[in-house]
XYZ file of C-alpha atoms in Angstrom:
620
model
C -58.640 -45.084 6.735
C -56.889 -48.090 5.204
C -53.558 -46.262 5.102
C -53.363 -46.301 8.886
C -52.967 -50.049 8.868
C -49.498 -49.865 7.346
C -48.291 -47.793 10.292
C -49.820 -49.523 13.261
C -48.631 -52.241 15.563
C -50.740 -55.151 14.340
C -49.349 -57.712 16.762
C -52.668 -58.911 18.120
C -52.795 -62.124 20.042
C -55.987 -63.831 21.079
C -54.114 -64.837 24.182
C -52.425 -62.911 26.954
C -48.827 -63.875 27.691
C -48.575 -64.145 31.437
C -45.553 -63.497 33.618
C -44.126 -66.093 35.952
C -42.761 -65.366 39.407
C -39.237 -65.533 38.010
C -39.955 -62.686 35.625
C -39.809 -64.940 32.569
C -42.727 -65.265 30.161
C -45.249 -68.003 30.626
C -46.015 -69.728 27.333
C -49.018 -68.405 25.440
C -52.073 -70.629 25.698
C -55.162 -71.147 23.595
C -57.340 -69.568 26.277
C -56.716 -67.334 29.245
C -55.509 -69.314 32.249
C -57.724 -69.558 35.284
C -57.397 -66.525 37.485
C -56.424 -64.169 34.668
C -57.563 -60.590 35.368
C -60.929 -59.552 33.982
C -61.779 -56.241 32.364
C -65.470 -55.317 32.444
C -66.157 -58.931 33.348
C -64.185 -60.614 30.551
C -60.553 -61.682 30.024
C -58.387 -59.503 27.807
C -58.330 -62.102 25.033
C -62.088 -61.644 24.653
C -61.801 -57.884 24.103
C -58.832 -58.328 21.734
C -60.967 -60.692 19.687
C -63.858 -58.225 19.695
C -61.607 -55.387 18.521
C -60.356 -57.420 15.592
C -63.803 -58.308 14.231
C -65.873 -56.449 11.686
C -69.075 -57.794 13.230
C -68.977 -57.421 17.005
C -71.292 -58.655 19.737
C -70.191 -55.859 22.094
C -70.625 -52.110 21.665
C -67.602 -50.121 20.578
C -67.772 -47.999 23.738
C -67.566 -51.094 25.898
C -64.665 -52.558 23.914
C -62.696 -49.316 24.175
C -63.532 -49.038 27.870
C -62.310 -52.554 28.622
C -59.130 -52.082 26.642
C -58.502 -48.773 28.421
C -58.755 -50.621 31.732
C -56.168 -53.116 30.497
C -53.856 -50.294 29.379
C -54.012 -48.942 32.941
C -53.403 -52.339 34.557
C -50.156 -53.302 36.284
C -49.384 -56.083 33.779
C -46.998 -54.808 31.077
C -48.007 -57.568 28.701
C -51.667 -56.640 29.109
C -50.834 -52.967 28.513
C -49.111 -53.736 25.209
C -51.710 -56.243 24.032
C -54.523 -53.792 24.779
C -52.684 -50.943 23.032
C -52.228 -53.114 19.956
C -55.928 -53.948 19.970
C -56.818 -50.256 20.179
C -54.510 -49.601 17.231
C -56.571 -51.919 15.051
C -59.665 -49.838 15.829
C -58.054 -46.714 14.373
C -59.998 -43.476 14.966
C -62.838 -45.473 16.519
C -60.649 -46.009 19.582
C -59.932 -42.340 20.246
C -61.762 -42.404 23.602
C -58.814 -44.410 24.962
C -56.433 -41.465 24.528
C -56.243 -40.540 28.232
C -55.212 -44.062 29.200
C -52.628 -44.240 26.417
C -51.150 -40.824 27.182
C -50.491 -42.026 30.726
C -48.185 -44.724 29.306
C -45.871 -42.704 27.077
C -43.353 -42.125 29.868
C -43.616 -45.689 31.201
C -40.310 -47.264 32.238
C -40.799 -50.190 29.830
C -40.116 -49.269 26.177
C -42.589 -51.880 24.914
C -45.357 -50.169 26.836
C -44.395 -46.750 25.485
C -44.145 -47.984 21.928
C -47.465 -49.789 22.094
C -49.183 -46.660 23.390
C -47.571 -44.433 20.754
C -48.619 -46.799 17.997
C -52.210 -46.731 19.171
C -52.192 -42.930 19.442
C -50.857 -42.668 15.893
C -53.697 -44.852 14.645
C -56.326 -42.343 15.770
C -55.386 -39.881 13.042
C -56.827 -36.384 12.834
C -59.193 -36.890 15.749
C -56.175 -37.166 18.044
C -54.282 -34.179 16.623
C -55.576 -31.397 18.908
C -54.728 -33.336 22.058
C -51.347 -34.500 20.762
C -50.371 -31.006 19.648
C -51.402 -29.564 23.009
C -49.426 -32.244 24.851
C -46.400 -31.590 22.640
C -46.520 -27.883 23.459
C -47.071 -28.186 27.207
C -45.230 -31.327 28.342
C -41.524 -31.058 27.596
C -40.801 -34.403 29.269
C -42.644 -36.366 26.590
C -42.357 -33.917 23.697
C -40.152 -36.059 21.469
C -42.247 -39.169 22.082
C -45.403 -37.297 21.115
C -43.558 -36.154 17.989
C -42.877 -39.809 17.175
C -46.616 -40.518 17.218
C -47.251 -37.514 14.973
C -44.588 -38.715 12.557
C -46.176 -42.154 12.391
C -49.389 -40.503 11.177
C -47.583 -39.175 8.129
C -49.493 -36.597 6.054
C -52.480 -36.864 8.419
C -50.445 -34.787 10.875
C -49.646 -31.854 8.563
C -51.503 -29.541 10.926
C -48.800 -30.246 13.517
C -45.832 -29.594 11.197
C -45.485 -25.830 11.916
C -45.525 -26.536 15.653
C -42.745 -29.119 15.310
C -40.719 -26.844 13.034
C -40.928 -23.987 15.529
C -39.909 -26.285 18.382
C -36.751 -27.326 16.538
C -35.218 -23.907 17.146
C -34.838 -24.505 20.863
C -33.865 -28.175 20.801
C -30.496 -29.891 21.059
C -28.771 -31.000 17.828
C -29.849 -34.585 18.468
C -33.496 -33.644 18.910
C -33.286 -31.291 15.937
C -32.245 -34.264 13.806
C -35.094 -36.321 15.212
C -37.656 -33.609 14.552
C -36.259 -33.082 11.056
C -36.837 -36.738 10.297
C -40.348 -36.589 11.726
C -41.166 -33.510 9.622
C -39.966 -35.416 6.582
C -42.442 -38.177 7.417
C -45.290 -35.676 7.760
C -44.590 -33.384 4.809
C -41.631 -34.577 2.683
C -42.225 -32.041 -0.083
C -41.657 -29.144 2.313
C -39.289 -30.497 4.935
C -37.145 -33.156 3.260
C -34.199 -30.792 2.869
C -33.906 -30.404 6.632
C -32.867 -34.034 6.985
C -29.887 -33.686 4.655
C -28.836 -30.370 6.173
C -28.881 -31.604 9.746
C -27.381 -34.998 8.948
C -24.051 -33.433 7.970
C -24.036 -30.402 10.242
C -20.794 -30.229 12.171
C -19.459 -33.679 11.197
C -18.035 -35.321 8.098
C -20.815 -37.767 7.378
C -23.347 -36.978 10.066
C -22.918 -40.209 12.048
C -23.859 -38.764 15.435
C -27.222 -37.462 14.296
C -27.938 -40.595 12.317
C -26.962 -42.881 15.178
C -29.307 -41.064 17.519
C -32.015 -41.141 14.884
C -31.843 -44.942 15.006
C -33.718 -44.570 18.287
C -36.355 -42.341 16.716
C -39.955 -43.213 15.876
C -40.613 -46.913 16.075
C -42.537 -47.726 12.904
C -45.502 -49.951 13.462
C -44.958 -52.389 10.625
C -42.361 -53.891 8.327
C -44.141 -53.108 5.045
C -41.341 -53.673 2.537
C -37.892 -55.091 1.840
C -35.430 -54.120 4.590
C -38.099 -52.382 6.656
C -39.979 -49.085 6.737
C -36.943 -47.031 5.689
C -35.274 -49.674 3.499
C -32.189 -49.505 5.720
C -32.214 -52.944 7.415
C -32.684 -51.240 10.774
C -35.311 -52.356 13.252
C -35.930 -49.481 15.668
C -37.553 -51.576 18.371
C -36.136 -51.780 21.861
C -36.364 -54.284 24.678
C -34.892 -57.221 22.733
C -32.699 -60.036 24.014
C -29.085 -58.964 24.389
C -27.883 -62.539 24.779
C -29.525 -65.613 23.311
C -29.911 -68.785 25.365
C -27.788 -71.745 24.306
C -30.717 -73.359 22.515
C -31.589 -70.086 20.771
C -34.716 -67.937 21.032
C -38.004 -69.662 21.730
C -39.871 -70.946 18.676
C -43.415 -69.545 18.737
C -44.803 -71.066 15.558
C -43.998 -72.132 12.019
C -45.945 -72.543 8.811
C -45.234 -74.480 5.647
C -46.687 -74.137 2.192
C -45.314 -70.735 1.216
C -43.967 -72.242 -1.993
C -40.422 -72.399 -3.249
C -38.683 -69.045 -3.128
C -36.126 -66.624 -1.739
C -38.534 -63.766 -0.980
C -38.567 -62.329 2.504
C -41.729 -61.348 4.365
C -43.523 -58.024 4.675
C -45.761 -57.475 7.690
C -48.441 -54.797 7.673
C -51.993 -54.315 8.866
C -52.110 -57.643 10.693
C -51.030 -59.602 7.616
C -47.882 -61.347 6.413
C -47.096 -61.087 2.692
C -44.594 -63.101 0.699
C -44.079 -64.847 -2.632
C -43.477 -68.414 -3.745
C -43.682 -70.904 -6.591
C -46.598 -73.276 -6.001
C -48.102 -76.263 -7.803
C -50.819 -75.607 -10.369
C -52.546 -77.726 -12.958
C -50.771 -80.496 -14.931
C -48.102 -80.929 -12.250
C -46.603 -77.561 -13.129
C -45.817 -74.547 -10.957
C -46.542 -70.846 -11.080
C -45.479 -67.820 -9.053
C -47.828 -66.402 -6.410
C -48.153 -63.589 -3.907
C -49.748 -64.883 -0.706
C -51.186 -63.159 2.371
C -51.539 -64.758 5.811
C -53.335 -63.616 8.931
C -50.629 -62.601 11.400
C -52.604 -63.727 14.431
C -53.574 -67.243 13.411
C -51.377 -67.802 10.296
C -54.426 -68.688 8.214
C -53.919 -68.159 4.492
C -56.139 -65.250 3.464
C -55.556 -65.273 -0.280
C -53.043 -66.178 -2.949
C -52.767 -64.508 -6.360
C -50.952 -65.850 -9.391
C -48.285 -63.509 -10.751
C -46.519 -65.315 -13.573
C -44.305 -68.271 -14.514
C -42.250 -70.154 -11.957
C -38.446 -70.024 -11.843
C -35.886 -72.622 -10.766
C -35.275 -71.110 -7.303
C -38.549 -69.221 -7.010
C -39.176 -65.473 -6.657
C -36.804 -63.070 -4.910
C -39.021 -59.990 -4.569
C -40.367 -59.022 -1.163
C -43.869 -57.516 -1.585
C -44.261 -53.805 -0.851
C -47.366 -52.810 1.121
C -48.775 -49.290 0.836
C -52.122 -48.702 2.509
C -54.753 -50.851 0.818
C -52.442 -51.970 -2.003
C -49.542 -54.397 -2.247
C -47.001 -54.570 -5.077
C -44.833 -57.458 -6.223
C -42.499 -58.323 -9.084
C -42.229 -61.798 -10.557
C -39.009 -63.205 -11.941
C -40.204 -62.774 -15.553
C -40.847 -59.075 -14.970
C -44.541 -59.372 -14.113
C -45.298 -56.341 -11.943
C -48.635 -56.545 -10.124
C -50.676 -54.238 -7.920
C -53.070 -56.157 -5.672
C -55.680 -55.255 -3.096
C -54.442 -55.995 0.411
C -57.843 -57.229 1.546
C -58.572 -59.706 -1.237
C -55.545 -60.159 -3.498
C -57.565 -58.833 -6.437
C -55.387 -57.552 -9.289
C -55.797 -53.780 -9.724
C -53.295 -53.518 -12.569
C -50.313 -55.312 -13.994
C -47.345 -54.534 -16.227
C -44.484 -56.545 -17.632
C -41.079 -54.880 -17.474
C -39.845 -56.639 -20.597
C -42.963 -56.398 -22.773
C -44.088 -52.906 -21.738
C -40.703 -51.187 -21.373
C -38.249 -53.316 -23.374
C -36.479 -54.238 -20.143
C -33.674 -56.749 -19.708
C -31.536 -58.211 -16.943
C -27.750 -57.972 -16.846
C -27.515 -61.764 -16.527
C -29.691 -64.832 -16.289
C -31.101 -64.929 -12.754
C -34.242 -63.013 -13.640
C -35.871 -59.994 -11.977
C -35.282 -59.789 -8.228
C -36.183 -56.219 -7.290
C -38.604 -55.232 -4.541
C -40.577 -52.190 -5.828
C -40.424 -48.853 -4.029
C -43.478 -46.706 -3.263
C -42.614 -43.018 -2.877
C -45.633 -40.764 -2.491
C -47.858 -41.385 -5.509
C -45.075 -43.046 -7.489
C -44.142 -46.710 -7.783
C -40.470 -47.052 -8.744
C -38.906 -50.088 -10.405
C -36.047 -50.964 -12.754
C -36.891 -52.531 -16.146
C -33.278 -52.200 -17.346
C -33.958 -50.807 -20.854
C -31.685 -48.231 -22.458
C -34.509 -45.658 -22.537
C -36.275 -46.979 -19.430
C -33.595 -48.136 -17.036
C -35.761 -46.915 -14.130
C -39.448 -46.004 -14.403
C -41.997 -44.231 -12.217
C -45.585 -45.429 -12.439
C -48.783 -44.093 -10.935
C -49.190 -46.423 -7.981
C -53.002 -46.484 -8.338
C -53.314 -47.004 -12.082
C -49.946 -48.253 -13.333
C -49.751 -45.371 -15.806
C -46.259 -44.241 -16.767
C -45.164 -40.995 -15.100
C -41.638 -41.000 -16.471
C -38.939 -43.241 -17.922
C -35.283 -42.632 -17.097
C -32.655 -43.178 -19.780
C -29.191 -43.870 -18.360
C -26.113 -43.327 -20.560
C -23.286 -45.804 -20.656
C -21.325 -45.413 -17.453
C -18.191 -47.317 -18.467
C -16.878 -50.680 -19.580
C -17.319 -52.592 -16.349
C -20.457 -54.624 -15.737
C -23.178 -55.438 -18.248
C -26.174 -53.664 -19.732
C -29.555 -54.068 -18.068
C -31.069 -54.144 -14.610
C -29.222 -55.754 -11.731
C -30.540 -57.559 -8.646
C -30.762 -54.574 -6.332
C -33.680 -52.417 -5.148
C -34.081 -48.644 -5.407
C -33.640 -46.352 -2.399
C -34.944 -42.787 -2.134
C -32.758 -40.063 -0.644
C -32.268 -36.309 -0.336
C -28.844 -35.579 -1.818
C -27.537 -32.016 -1.895
C -31.076 -30.693 -1.540
C -32.697 -32.780 -4.290
C -34.777 -35.914 -3.894
C -33.216 -38.735 -5.885
C -33.599 -42.429 -6.544
C -30.347 -44.328 -6.132
C -29.992 -47.746 -7.716
C -27.338 -50.325 -8.507
C -27.727 -51.422 -12.143
C -25.699 -53.647 -14.458
C -23.164 -50.910 -15.184
C -22.820 -49.529 -11.665
C -24.611 -47.181 -9.297
C -26.746 -44.263 -10.537
C -28.899 -41.429 -9.243
C -31.938 -40.008 -11.054
C -34.185 -37.079 -10.162
C -37.287 -38.276 -8.316
C -39.672 -35.782 -9.870
C -38.684 -36.265 -13.511
C -36.429 -39.307 -13.879
C -33.620 -37.104 -15.220
C -30.261 -38.879 -15.039
C -28.051 -37.072 -12.541
C -24.890 -39.092 -11.970
C -23.339 -42.529 -12.315
C -20.319 -44.546 -11.189
C -18.969 -47.587 -13.025
C -15.982 -48.904 -11.075
C -18.008 -50.903 -8.567
C -19.818 -52.956 -11.253
C -19.133 -56.567 -12.159
C -20.521 -58.445 -15.173
C -22.032 -61.371 -13.265
C -24.461 -60.007 -10.664
C -24.624 -56.628 -8.926
C -26.854 -57.259 -5.942
C -26.395 -55.230 -2.761
C -28.646 -52.213 -2.302
C -26.699 -48.911 -1.990
C -26.484 -47.140 1.366
C -27.035 -43.375 1.466
C -25.992 -41.022 4.281
C -26.527 -37.357 3.570
C -24.653 -36.568 0.340
C -22.644 -39.797 0.418
C -23.408 -43.132 -1.247
C -21.750 -46.451 -0.406
C -21.932 -49.215 -3.006
C -20.472 -52.717 -2.980
C -20.476 -55.806 -5.200
C -18.586 -59.090 -5.367
C -17.128 -61.054 -8.315
C -13.749 -59.319 -8.123
C -15.227 -55.819 -7.864
C -15.215 -54.150 -4.426
C -16.704 -51.189 -2.612
C -16.691 -47.410 -2.917
C -17.839 -44.366 -1.017
C -19.029 -41.556 -3.285
C -19.647 -37.909 -2.504
C -22.522 -36.697 -4.666
C -22.699 -32.942 -5.256
C -24.323 -30.441 -7.571
C -22.156 -29.420 -10.514
C -23.705 -26.749 -12.698
C -27.069 -28.043 -13.898
C -26.190 -31.614 -13.001
C -24.479 -33.661 -10.327
C -21.124 -35.370 -9.964
C -20.083 -38.449 -7.997
C -16.586 -38.139 -6.532
C -14.879 -41.283 -5.301
C -13.871 -40.726 -1.668
C -12.223 -44.154 -1.395
C -12.304 -47.573 -3.021
C -11.932 -50.918 -1.257
C -10.679 -53.735 -3.432
C -12.244 -57.197 -3.574
C -9.868 -58.517 -0.904
C -10.742 -55.682 1.465
C -14.530 -55.699 1.383
C -16.968 -56.973 -1.215
C -20.496 -57.949 -0.281
C -21.912 -60.710 -2.458
C -25.521 -60.600 -1.295
C -27.209 -60.285 2.058
C -26.577 -56.560 2.177
C -24.859 -54.171 4.544
C -26.324 -52.059 7.316
C -25.134 -48.635 8.468
C -25.285 -48.123 12.228
C -23.978 -44.742 13.289
C -20.530 -44.328 11.723
C -20.013 -47.988 10.829
C -21.096 -50.425 8.147
C -21.598 -54.102 8.950
C -21.989 -57.000 6.567
C -20.577 -60.183 5.130
C -17.462 -60.138 2.943
C -16.607 -62.453 0.073
C -18.265 -64.291 -2.805
C -20.503 -67.015 -1.406
C -19.017 -66.195 1.976
C -20.028 -64.119 4.950
C -16.863 -63.035 6.703
C -18.395 -60.732 9.303
C -16.883 -57.282 8.769
C -17.090 -53.786 10.236
C -16.063 -50.832 8.036
C -15.749 -47.189 9.126
C -17.947 -45.360 6.634
C -15.991 -42.091 6.572
C -12.554 -43.603 5.936
C -13.045 -47.146 4.667
C -10.949 -48.501 7.530
C -11.659 -52.164 8.289
C -12.315 -52.108 12.033
C -12.574 -55.881 12.248
C -13.117 -58.871 10.020
C -13.853 -62.382 11.216
C -13.641 -65.558 9.202
C -17.232 -66.573 8.492
C -18.471 -68.285 11.665
C -21.000 -70.265 9.616
C -21.167 -71.535 6.057
C -22.300 -69.481 3.104
C -23.090 -65.823 2.570
C -24.932 -63.809 5.202
C -27.942 -61.494 5.379
C -27.673 -58.797 8.035
C -30.198 -56.876 10.124
C -29.705 -54.395 12.986
C -31.897 -54.238 16.089
C -31.392 -52.830 19.593
C -27.614 -52.644 19.636
C -27.066 -55.953 17.889
C -26.787 -57.490 14.450
C -28.578 -60.548 13.186
C -26.368 -62.485 10.770
C -28.395 -65.137 8.917
C -26.134 -67.547 7.001
C -27.345 -69.298 3.899
C -27.152 -72.782 5.398
C -29.660 -71.551 7.928
C -27.588 -70.736 11.019
C -28.298 -67.419 12.754
C -25.942 -65.358 14.927
C -26.501 -62.480 17.318
C -23.511 -60.108 17.136
C -22.872 -56.961 19.131
C -22.942 -53.882 16.872
C -19.656 -52.317 17.923
C -16.512 -51.348 16.003
C -14.380 -52.562 18.913
C -14.417 -56.282 18.167
C -16.454 -59.143 16.723
C -18.532 -60.354 19.680
C -21.025 -63.174 19.245
C -23.864 -63.020 21.778
C -25.671 -66.151 20.646
C -26.194 -68.532 17.757
C -28.664 -71.237 16.837
C -29.913 -73.334 13.956
C -33.569 -72.539 13.330
C -36.029 -74.738 11.516
C -34.649 -75.263 8.038
C -36.071 -75.801 4.606
C -34.317 -76.774 1.390
C -31.819 -74.816 -0.673
C -30.036 -71.638 0.453
C -31.556 -69.586 3.263
C -31.252 -66.297 1.390
C -34.477 -64.670 2.564
C -33.603 -61.661 4.705
C -34.617 -61.793 8.382
C -37.354 -59.563 9.803
C -38.015 -58.385 13.365
C -41.539 -57.179 14.053
C -42.960 -56.491 17.513
C -40.265 -58.466 19.279
C -40.471 -61.480 17.004
C -37.823 -62.722 14.611
C -39.198 -64.055 11.314
C -36.990 -66.435 9.343
C -38.019 -67.810 5.988
C -36.293 -70.782 4.431
C -37.813 -71.770 1.096
C -41.304 -73.195 1.797
C -41.085 -72.555 5.552
C -41.608 -69.480 7.758
C -40.645 -69.693 11.436
C -41.282 -67.125 14.167
C -39.094 -66.757 17.286
C -39.537 -64.684 20.425
C -36.593 -62.283 20.860
C -38.138 -60.008 23.478
C -36.301 -59.391 26.729
C -38.579 -59.871 29.730
C -37.642 -57.911 32.837
């Protein structure tokens, strides 16, 4: 059942956040305040603690009963906290289904999402009830589908029911159900996503924009989130920050030097850093922390240290976590203990090389049974490995794409996509952007014009059969239409934006509906909005803070995190550049290049050795 833990809402607090008379949150305390409601004779924090233990002093029936009472209480915070606790129990909490089903049409989105996450955790035992509810309760049908989608392959039994229901749904709900079917059974239903994404529109922005409000994934298990798109699908977040910025909840030091972001899955935080070892030297480590109390659970040595530390964000998949060190050391570790299951070296095992001297920076991709990474060798530019054993499934040879750029891997990370009916891996390499067949590694198409010979960094964005790629260093940006051509594929340039128009250095871009948002300029972050279909610059603002900017979308807004540390909240609209708040969080040393994360209403900001957590929930 370990795979459930990557999909659930693991935000478990041993405290209950109370609500003041003004409607604002009362600060969390180490113990429940006097007068806090009791459930089966104990405060909620007691039952949350019991649910999270492997050795419990209370019976499972009693724990589930108490948490069900809390789910049915009038306190929204208690409802969510109890739902999260039930999610950690997995199938053992299935007796709480009636209480959770009562919450899925609650007026507060946090309550709905917490209940759906818990329902998804129950797996096959919950399927008959969820399928029956989907069939017979049209008012909550799509929300039930979200829970089924979060189960992934465990919900295959429900796939025919969802597919049949698509026939009578609106185009928006058809797109949602298509995406959910892809989560449940990608081998059979993946093509539906591409078909519906472009149906009736040029690039499918309407369907995709609505799909941003689709299933709220439980965790943030990899670089740029569950779908690698820099989109947080949570709701109920602050739409305006106070002058002093969001409330600081906690911070931890000791991560080690590094630029890696954080992954959050199964109640754990994962990251990488260079830490001291023997003889006053340093080495590179993957480290796991307990999300609830920030206690370090384990740390595993990966390889040699590097001047600015690692850049990879660990990828969590069920009971395994994967990470790539700067010297090409690829490791598969056990989530529970940090034990090394297998390791490879991209240079030694595949003859890999980087396009320039800043070492390996990729965050590996898990796709089904395959682990995908980019050694950068002529005969192994991209490789697929068995995620359990590390055995080679295929190696992809990429021909020379053109004169621009440099040979080898770049600093980007692979994305998976369905393009013209075929699953592909799209990657930015030293010579440009390429697509290879997911099943075999066969080279399909490539595009050279966007490459530079210094550092190609930003991860491509895929929408339907279109790919957007951008780099800095006097390169620029391009939108490509990728189509079948005989036995192969072709990449047609729809438009090209020169380096003065839009060029993202690093920090990435995010596609929200029809529009791309990101920072423009080398070592700069001029906030920019680009219409994806046409390349029109809707607005561009001189960087409101120093340095380049990482970008993340959540609940109608963008988080711009500048490399000197400052963070802005910006409205995600093509109409104008509208800042809704800014603050300087706790800072470390060096550039703040680690990408921000939002998980269960909390904003996580890493800066070198420091990780800080801020509350960005809106309390009504």
